[in-house]
Coordinates of C-alpha atoms and ligand atoms in Angstrom, one line a residue:
M1 CA 110.8 13.3 85.3
D2 CA 112.8 15.4 87.9
A3 CA 110.8 16.6 91.2
I4 CA 111.9 19.4 93.7
R5 CA 111.8 18.4 97.4
V6 CA 111.4 21.7 100.0
R7 CA 111.6 21.2 103.6
G8 CA 110.3 24.5 104.6
G9 CA 109.5 26.1 108.0
K10 CA 112.1 28.9 108.3
P11 CA 112.7 32.6 106.8
L12 CA 113.9 32.9 103.8
K13 CA 116.7 35.9 103.9
G14 CA 119.8 37.0 102.3
T15 CA 120.2 38.0 98.2
V16 CA 119.2 36.9 95.0
R17 CA 120.1 37.9 91.6
I18 CA 117.0 38.9 89.6
S19 CA 117.7 37.0 85.7
G20 CA 116.2 38.9 82.3
A21 CA 112.6 38.7 81.3
K22 CA 111.7 35.3 79.4
N23 CA 109.5 37.1 78.3
A24 CA 111.0 39.8 76.7
A25 CA 113.5 37.4 75.6
L26 CA 110.9 35.1 73.6
P27 CA 110.0 37.9 71.2
I28 CA 113.0 39.7 70.9
L29 CA 114.5 36.3 70.0
C30 CA 112.0 35.8 67.2
A31 CA 112.6 39.9 65.7
T32 CA 116.1 39.1 64.5
L33 CA 114.4 36.9 62.0
L34 CA 113.3 40.2 60.6
S35 CA 117.0 41.6 59.6
D36 CA 120.1 40.1 58.1
G37 CA 123.6 39.8 59.9
A38 CA 124.2 38.5 63.8
S39 CA 122.3 40.7 66.1
R40 CA 123.4 39.8 70.4
L41 CA 121.1 39.2 73.4
R42 CA 122.8 40.0 76.7
N43 CA 121.0 38.8 80.2
V44 CA 119.2 36.3 78.7
P45 CA 117.9 33.5 81.3
D46 CA 119.1 30.4 81.2
L47 CA 115.9 28.2 80.8
R48 CA 114.4 25.9 78.2
D49 CA 111.9 28.1 76.7
I50 CA 115.2 30.4 75.4
T51 CA 116.9 26.7 74.4
T52 CA 113.9 25.7 72.5
T53 CA 113.6 28.7 70.4
A54 CA 117.0 28.6 69.5
A55 CA 116.4 25.4 68.3
L56 CA 113.4 27.1 66.1
L57 CA 115.4 29.8 64.8
R58 CA 118.1 26.9 64.2
F59 CA 115.2 24.6 62.4
L60 CA 114.2 27.9 60.6
G61 CA 118.0 28.3 59.5
R62 CA 119.3 30.6 61.6
Q63 CA 122.9 30.2 63.5
V64 CA 122.7 30.6 67.3
D65 CA 125.1 30.5 69.5
V66 CA 123.7 30.3 72.9
A67 CA 125.7 30.9 75.6
A68 CA 123.9 32.5 78.9
P69 CA 123.1 35.0 79.4
I70 CA 124.9 35.8 76.0
V71 CA 122.7 34.5 72.9
T72 CA 123.6 35.6 69.4
V73 CA 121.8 34.9 66.1
A74 CA 122.9 35.0 62.3
E75 CA 121.5 34.4 59.5
G76 CA 122.2 30.9 58.1
S77 CA 122.4 30.1 54.1
D78 CA 118.6 29.5 53.4
V79 CA 115.7 29.6 55.0
R80 CA 113.0 27.4 56.0
P81 CA 110.1 29.6 57.1
E82 CA 108.4 27.0 58.7
A83 CA 107.9 26.6 62.2
P84 CA 107.5 22.0 63.1
Y85 CA 104.7 21.1 65.9
E86 CA 107.2 18.7 67.0
L87 CA 108.9 22.5 68.6
V88 CA 105.5 24.4 68.6
K89 CA 104.1 22.1 71.1
Q90 CA 106.8 22.2 73.3
M91 CA 106.7 26.1 73.7
R92 CA 103.2 28.2 72.5
A93 CA 105.3 31.8 71.8
S94 CA 107.1 29.4 69.1
V95 CA 103.7 30.9 67.3
L96 CA 105.8 34.4 67.3
V97 CA 107.7 33.7 64.4
L98 CA 104.7 34.3 63.0
G99 CA 104.8 38.0 61.9
P100 CA 108.7 38.5 61.4
L101 CA 108.7 35.5 59.0
V102 CA 105.6 36.5 56.9
A103 CA 107.1 39.9 56.9
R104 CA 110.7 38.8 55.9
F105 CA 110.5 36.0 53.6
G106 CA 106.4 36.7 51.9
R107 CA 105.6 32.9 53.5
A108 CA 105.4 31.4 57.0
K109 CA 103.9 27.8 57.9
V110 CA 103.3 27.4 61.8
S111 CA 102.0 24.6 63.5
L112 CA 98.6 25.7 65.7
P113 CA 99.6 25.3 69.0
G114 CA 96.6 24.0 70.6
G115 CA 95.7 24.1 74.2
C116 CA 96.9 23.9 77.5
A117 CA 96.7 22.8 80.5
I118 CA 95.9 26.9 81.8
G119 CA 93.5 27.1 78.8
A120 CA 92.3 27.1 74.9
R121 CA 94.8 30.0 74.3
P122 CA 93.3 30.4 70.1
I123 CA 95.8 32.7 68.3
D124 CA 92.7 34.2 66.1
Q125 CA 93.5 38.0 67.0
H126 CA 96.8 37.2 65.4
L127 CA 95.2 35.8 62.1
K128 CA 92.7 38.4 62.0
G129 CA 95.6 41.3 62.0
L130 CA 97.5 39.9 59.6
E131 CA 94.7 39.2 57.2
A132 CA 94.1 43.1 57.5
M133 CA 97.7 43.4 56.7
G134 CA 97.2 41.7 52.8
C135 CA 97.9 37.9 54.4
K136 CA 96.1 35.2 52.6
I137 CA 96.0 32.7 55.6
T138 CA 94.9 29.2 55.2
L139 CA 94.8 26.6 57.9
E140 CA 96.5 22.6 56.1
Q141 CA 96.7 19.9 59.1
G142 CA 97.0 21.5 61.8
Y143 CA 99.8 24.4 60.8
V144 CA 98.8 27.7 60.1
V145 CA 99.9 29.0 56.4
A146 CA 100.4 32.8 55.7
E147 CA 101.3 34.1 52.2
G148 CA 102.0 37.8 51.1
P149 CA 99.9 39.9 48.9
N150 CA 100.2 38.6 45.2
G151 CA 101.8 35.1 46.4
G152 CA 104.2 36.3 48.7
G153 CA 104.9 40.3 48.9
R154 CA 105.2 43.0 51.1
L155 CA 102.6 43.6 53.9
K156 CA 100.4 46.8 54.0
A157 CA 99.9 48.8 56.5
A158 CA 96.4 48.7 58.1
E159 CA 94.2 49.8 61.5
V160 CA 94.0 46.6 63.4
Y161 CA 91.2 46.4 66.7
F162 CA 92.0 43.8 68.8
D163 CA 88.9 42.3 70.4
I164 CA 91.1 41.7 73.7
P165 CA 94.3 42.9 74.1
T166 CA 97.1 40.3 73.9
V167 CA 100.7 39.7 74.6
T168 CA 101.9 37.8 71.9
G169 CA 99.4 38.8 69.2
T170 CA 100.6 42.5 69.8
E171 CA 103.9 41.3 69.4
N172 CA 103.7 39.5 66.1
L173 CA 101.6 42.2 64.5
M174 CA 104.3 45.1 65.4
M175 CA 107.5 43.0 63.9
A176 CA 105.0 42.2 60.7
A177 CA 104.5 45.8 60.5
S178 CA 108.2 46.6 60.8
L179 CA 107.8 45.7 57.4
A180 CA 105.2 46.6 55.8
K181 CA 104.5 49.2 53.6
G182 CA 103.0 52.2 55.7
R183 CA 102.0 53.2 59.1
T184 CA 100.2 50.5 61.1
T185 CA 98.1 51.2 63.5
L186 CA 97.3 49.0 66.5
I187 CA 94.1 49.4 68.7
N188 CA 93.7 47.8 72.2
C189 CA 97.2 46.7 72.7
A190 CA 98.5 44.6 75.2
R191 CA 100.6 47.8 77.5
E192 CA 103.0 44.9 79.1
P193 CA 106.6 46.1 79.6
E194 CA 107.8 43.3 77.8
V195 CA 105.8 45.2 74.7
E196 CA 107.1 47.8 75.2
E197 CA 110.7 46.3 75.4
L198 CA 110.1 44.8 72.0
A199 CA 109.1 48.5 70.6
R200 CA 112.7 49.8 72.0
I201 CA 114.4 46.4 70.1
L202 CA 112.2 47.2 66.8
N203 CA 112.9 50.8 67.0
K204 CA 116.9 50.3 67.1
M205 CA 116.5 48.0 64.6
G206 CA 115.3 51.1 62.3
A207 CA 111.6 50.8 62.4
E208 CA 109.0 53.8 64.0
V209 CA 106.7 52.4 67.0
D210 CA 105.2 55.0 68.8
G211 CA 102.9 54.2 71.9
A212 CA 104.0 50.9 73.3
G213 CA 103.4 50.9 76.4
T214 CA 100.0 52.9 76.3
D215 CA 97.1 51.4 73.7
V216 CA 97.4 52.1 70.6
M217 CA 100.5 52.1 69.0
H218 CA 101.8 53.2 65.3
V219 CA 104.2 51.4 63.3
T220 CA 106.1 52.6 60.4
G221 CA 107.8 49.8 58.3
V222 CA 111.1 50.1 56.7
D223 CA 111.3 47.8 52.8
R224 CA 112.4 44.0 53.5
G225 CA 116.0 43.6 54.0
K226 CA 116.3 47.5 55.4
L227 CA 116.2 46.4 59.1
S228 CA 119.8 46.1 61.3
P229 CA 120.5 43.8 63.6
F230 CA 121.1 44.8 67.0
D231 CA 123.1 44.4 70.5
H232 CA 121.0 44.5 73.7
A233 CA 120.4 43.8 76.9
I234 CA 117.2 41.8 78.3
I235 CA 115.0 43.7 80.7
P236 CA 115.0 42.2 84.8
D237 CA 111.8 39.6 85.1
R238 CA 109.4 41.1 87.1
I239 CA 107.7 37.5 87.5
E240 CA 110.9 36.1 88.7
A241 CA 110.9 38.7 90.3
G242 CA 108.0 38.8 92.0
T243 CA 107.8 34.8 92.7
Y244 CA 110.8 35.6 95.2
M245 CA 108.8 38.4 96.5
V246 CA 106.2 36.5 97.5
A247 CA 108.6 33.8 98.7
G248 CA 110.0 36.2 100.5
A249 CA 107.0 36.5 102.4
M250 CA 105.8 33.5 103.4
H251 CA 107.2 33.5 106.6
E252 CA 107.7 36.8 109.3
G253 CA 111.0 37.1 110.1
G254 CA 111.1 36.9 105.7
E255 CA 114.4 39.8 104.4
V256 CA 115.3 39.5 100.6
L257 CA 116.9 42.1 98.4
L258 CA 116.1 41.5 95.0
Q259 CA 119.1 42.5 92.5
G260 CA 118.5 43.8 89.7
A261 CA 114.8 44.3 89.7
E262 CA 113.0 47.0 88.6
L263 CA 109.7 48.4 90.9
G264 CA 108.1 50.6 88.1
D265 CA 107.2 47.1 86.4
M266 CA 105.7 45.7 89.6
E267 CA 103.6 48.2 90.9
P268 CA 100.5 45.9 90.5
L269 CA 102.1 43.6 93.0
V270 CA 103.9 46.0 95.2
A271 CA 100.5 47.8 95.8
K272 CA 99.2 44.2 96.6
L273 CA 101.7 43.4 98.8
R274 CA 102.1 46.3 100.7
A275 CA 98.5 45.9 101.6
A276 CA 98.5 43.2 102.8
G277 CA 101.0 44.1 105.3
V278 CA 104.5 43.5 103.5
D279 CA 107.4 45.9 103.4
V280 CA 108.6 46.7 99.7
E281 CA 111.5 49.7 99.7
S282 CA 113.5 50.4 96.4
E283 CA 117.1 50.9 97.1
G284 CA 119.0 52.1 93.9
Q285 CA 119.0 49.4 91.3
N286 CA 118.0 46.4 94.0
V287 CA 114.4 46.3 96.1
R288 CA 114.1 45.4 99.9
V289 CA 111.1 42.9 100.7
A290 CA 111.0 42.3 104.3
R291 CA 107.5 40.4 106.2
R292 CA 107.2 42.0 110.2
K293 CA 103.8 41.6 110.8
P294 CA 100.8 39.2 110.2
L295 CA 99.1 39.6 107.3
R296 CA 96.3 41.4 105.9
P297 CA 93.3 39.2 103.7
L298 CA 93.9 40.6 100.4
Q299 CA 90.5 41.0 97.4
I300 CA 92.7 40.5 93.5
T301 CA 91.3 40.5 90.4
T302 CA 93.9 39.5 87.4
A303 CA 93.8 42.1 84.6
P304 CA 96.0 43.1 81.7
H305 CA 98.7 45.4 82.3
P306 CA 98.6 47.3 84.4
G307 CA 96.6 45.6 86.2
F308 CA 97.6 42.2 88.6
P309 CA 99.9 39.9 86.4
T310 CA 97.9 36.3 85.8
D311 CA 100.8 35.1 86.1
M312 CA 101.3 35.7 89.9
Q313 CA 98.0 34.7 90.6
A314 CA 99.5 31.2 91.6
Q315 CA 102.2 32.7 94.6
I316 CA 100.2 35.3 96.1
L317 CA 97.3 32.9 96.3
V318 CA 99.6 30.7 97.8
L319 CA 100.5 34.0 100.0
M320 CA 97.2 34.1 100.8
C321 CA 96.8 30.5 102.4
C322 CA 99.0 32.3 105.7
A323 CA 96.9 35.2 106.2
K324 CA 94.4 35.9 108.9
G325 CA 91.0 35.8 107.0
E326 CA 89.5 35.4 103.5
S327 CA 90.9 36.7 100.5
V328 CA 89.0 36.7 97.1
I329 CA 91.2 36.2 94.3
T330 CA 89.6 36.7 90.9
E331 CA 91.4 35.2 87.3
T332 CA 90.2 36.9 84.2
I333 CA 92.6 36.1 81.7
F334 CA 92.6 32.2 81.4
E335 CA 89.7 30.2 82.2
N336 CA 91.2 27.3 83.8
R337 CA 93.9 28.9 85.8
F338 CA 93.4 27.2 89.2
M339 CA 96.0 23.9 88.5
H340 CA 97.7 24.7 91.2
V341 CA 94.0 24.9 94.2
P342 CA 93.5 21.2 94.1
E343 CA 97.6 20.9 94.9
L344 CA 97.4 23.5 97.6
Q345 CA 93.8 21.8 99.1
R346 CA 96.3 18.4 99.7
M347 CA 98.7 20.3 101.7
G348 CA 96.0 22.0 104.0
A349 CA 95.3 24.9 102.5
K350 CA 90.9 25.7 102.9
I351 CA 90.4 27.0 99.4
A352 CA 87.1 27.0 97.7
L353 CA 86.3 27.4 94.2
R354 CA 83.3 29.6 92.8
G355 CA 83.7 30.0 88.4
N356 CA 86.4 31.9 88.3
T357 CA 86.7 33.2 91.9
A358 CA 89.1 31.6 95.0
V359 CA 87.7 32.3 98.6
V360 CA 90.7 31.8 100.7
E361 CA 90.3 31.4 103.7
G362 CA 94.2 31.8 105.6
V363 CA 95.1 28.9 107.8
D364 CA 97.7 28.5 111.2
R365 CA 100.3 26.1 108.9
L366 CA 100.6 24.6 105.9
Y367 CA 101.4 20.7 105.7
G368 CA 104.2 18.8 103.5
A369 CA 103.1 16.7 100.5
S370 CA 103.7 15.3 97.2
V371 CA 102.2 17.5 94.6
M372 CA 102.4 17.9 90.9
A373 CA 102.9 20.4 89.3
T374 CA 100.8 21.8 86.2
D375 CA 101.7 24.7 84.7
L376 CA 105.2 26.9 85.2
R377 CA 103.6 29.4 87.5
A378 CA 101.7 26.8 89.3
S379 CA 104.6 24.9 89.8
A380 CA 106.6 27.9 91.3
S381 CA 103.9 28.6 93.8
L382 CA 103.6 24.5 95.0
V383 CA 107.3 25.1 95.6
I384 CA 106.2 28.3 97.8
A385 CA 104.2 26.7 99.3
G386 CA 106.5 23.6 100.5
L387 CA 108.4 26.8 102.1
A388 CA 105.9 27.7 104.2
S389 CA 105.2 24.6 105.2
S390 CA 107.2 22.9 108.4
D391 CA 107.4 19.1 107.2
E392 CA 108.8 17.8 103.8
T393 CA 106.5 18.8 100.0
E394 CA 108.2 16.6 96.4
V395 CA 106.4 18.7 94.0
R396 CA 106.9 16.5 90.7
R397 CA 106.6 16.9 87.2
V398 CA 109.5 19.9 87.8
Y399 CA 110.2 20.4 83.8
H400 CA 107.4 23.6 83.9
I401 CA 109.6 25.1 86.4
D402 CA 112.7 24.5 83.8
R403 CA 110.9 26.7 81.3
G404 CA 111.0 29.6 84.0
Y405 CA 112.9 30.4 86.5
E406 CA 116.5 30.5 85.8
H407 CA 118.3 28.0 88.5
I408 CA 115.6 28.1 91.0
E409 CA 116.9 25.8 93.7
E410 CA 120.0 27.0 93.6
K411 CA 118.7 30.8 94.0
F412 CA 116.1 29.4 97.3
R413 CA 119.2 27.9 98.6
G414 CA 121.0 31.1 98.9
L415 CA 118.2 32.6 100.6
G416 CA 118.8 29.4 103.0
A417 CA 116.1 27.7 102.0
D418 CA 116.3 24.0 102.1
I419 CA 116.0 22.7 98.7
E420 CA 117.1 20.0 96.1
R421 CA 116.2 18.4 92.9
V422 CA 115.6 14.7 93.1
K423 CA 117.0 13.4 89.6
G424 CA 114.7 11.5 87.8
A425 CA 111.8 11.0 90.6
E426 CA 108.7 9.3 89.6
S427 CA 106.2 11.4 87.8
Ligands
EPU1 N1 93.4 35.5 73.0 C1 92.6 34.8 72.5 N2 92.8 35.7 70.8 C2 93.9 35.6 70.8 C3 94.5 35.6 71.7 C4 95.4 35.7 73.4 O1 91.6 34.9 72.6 O2 94.4 35.4 69.9 C5 93.0 35.4 74.9 C6 94.1 34.4 75.5 O3 92.8 32.8 75.4 C7 93.8 34.8 77.4 C8 93.9 36.3 76.8 O4 93.4 36.5 75.1 O5 92.1 34.4 77.4 C9 95.3 37.0 76.8 O6 96.6 35.6 76.0 P1 97.7 36.7 75.5 O7 97.5 35.9 74.2 O8 98.1 37.8 75.8 O9 98.4 35.6 76.2 P2 100.1 35.1 75.4 O10 100.8 36.0 74.8 O11 99.5 33.7 74.6 C10 101.6 35.8 77.6 C11 102.9 35.7 77.8 C12 101.8 34.3 79.3 C13 100.8 35.1 80.3 C14 100.0 35.5 78.9 C15 98.9 36.9 80.0 C16 104.7 35.2 76.8 C17 105.5 33.9 75.7 N3 103.1 34.8 77.5 O12 100.6 34.5 76.1 O13 103.1 34.3 79.7 O14 100.3 34.1 80.9 O15 100.6 36.8 78.4 O16 100.1 37.9 80.5 O17 104.6 36.6 76.7 C18 104.4 32.7 81.7 O18 104.9 33.2 81.2 O19 104.1 32.2 82.3 C19 102.7 32.8 80.8 C20 101.6 32.0 80.4

């Protein structure tokens, strides 16, 4: 397994181009199942989750050509509406084929994803919504089998209330509702920018989706076979952008220009960075982040959008390790998303965990160490911690990072970081 070796201690300076959003590209790739013909996605990041999704779509019978940043998906000869465990276990977002498959082909068999490092992550809300739309759902040997009404018929519109806002749950039901008969109402929806991006695609394809970005959405479906393929450039990745913003703020004197980032989607993070004393300014299509003074501590609670994103919690926690005073960071989305804390403690961070809250006492410096990545965002936080320490850090099991950060070493090197990948390092 590869590792990333970082020798930190100096401020990052320079320009970094922000890639297309992984969490927008994944549901949009799955939306290609809703139509015949060839769809073309532009600004797709070169990531393992994208190649895993491409492999899944091929398994389902599609023709997929990945030449990042362009991916084309066309219909193949036969459709096999089944997502196998081997692919779903590599990437939980594979569950996003469930809604499109059952809506388009009347049947889907998708492996249950199981738990993962950050929490149990059930899909009950996805299934509840599909049932309300007339699906018969059964569980067979670890697989969810969904069948349209009367043995594979067209789904019917329904009113679905989500007990909690779920991003992929909202996306699955938006896609299913696009081919259902009538107007579906989704209540207590996720409001993430990636949900809005999927709505743009479904509208381009010919469905009618209103209210994306609010907590109530209406989706009017069209007949099977009536949605059109599309050509679309994916929005910038707000979490990748946020990660480089935090990295740029780790040292006084750091100044990073993020090319193609959109501040509008990052308000919760930007507000907290400014409260910590970091300068963040929009410059046309770019965003400039500069750290000119010591960091102030923060109180942060993660929440569904437009709250502070759980996908930035690990990174901001590392930043707070270098603030003067005590920060309090509470995680409310996933029950086990502090796996980076014991690794950071090995680097000299002073963090006390009390249930779902981390109390962080800023320290003068972090020390290099060998640390282990446990999930995608935790891995990024350990790389950032390595950049803050003045000696060498080796982050192991970086396959997590390759799922969600495009060319991370090159991008950091472009900002002046001393960072390299060590092929086949010990796990
Ligand atoms: N939940 C349920 N039942 C459900 C669905 C979700 O109880 O049926 C719970 C989850 O266990 C969690 C909360 O609801 O406690 C929110 O989970 P959500 O469903 O919104 O998460 P997700 O859709 O599985 C997406 C992102 C994650 C991101 C979360 C939260 C994609 C592909 N993944 O996951 O991204 O952390 O939303 O914003 O969009 C990442 O990129 O590193 C990542 C983990």
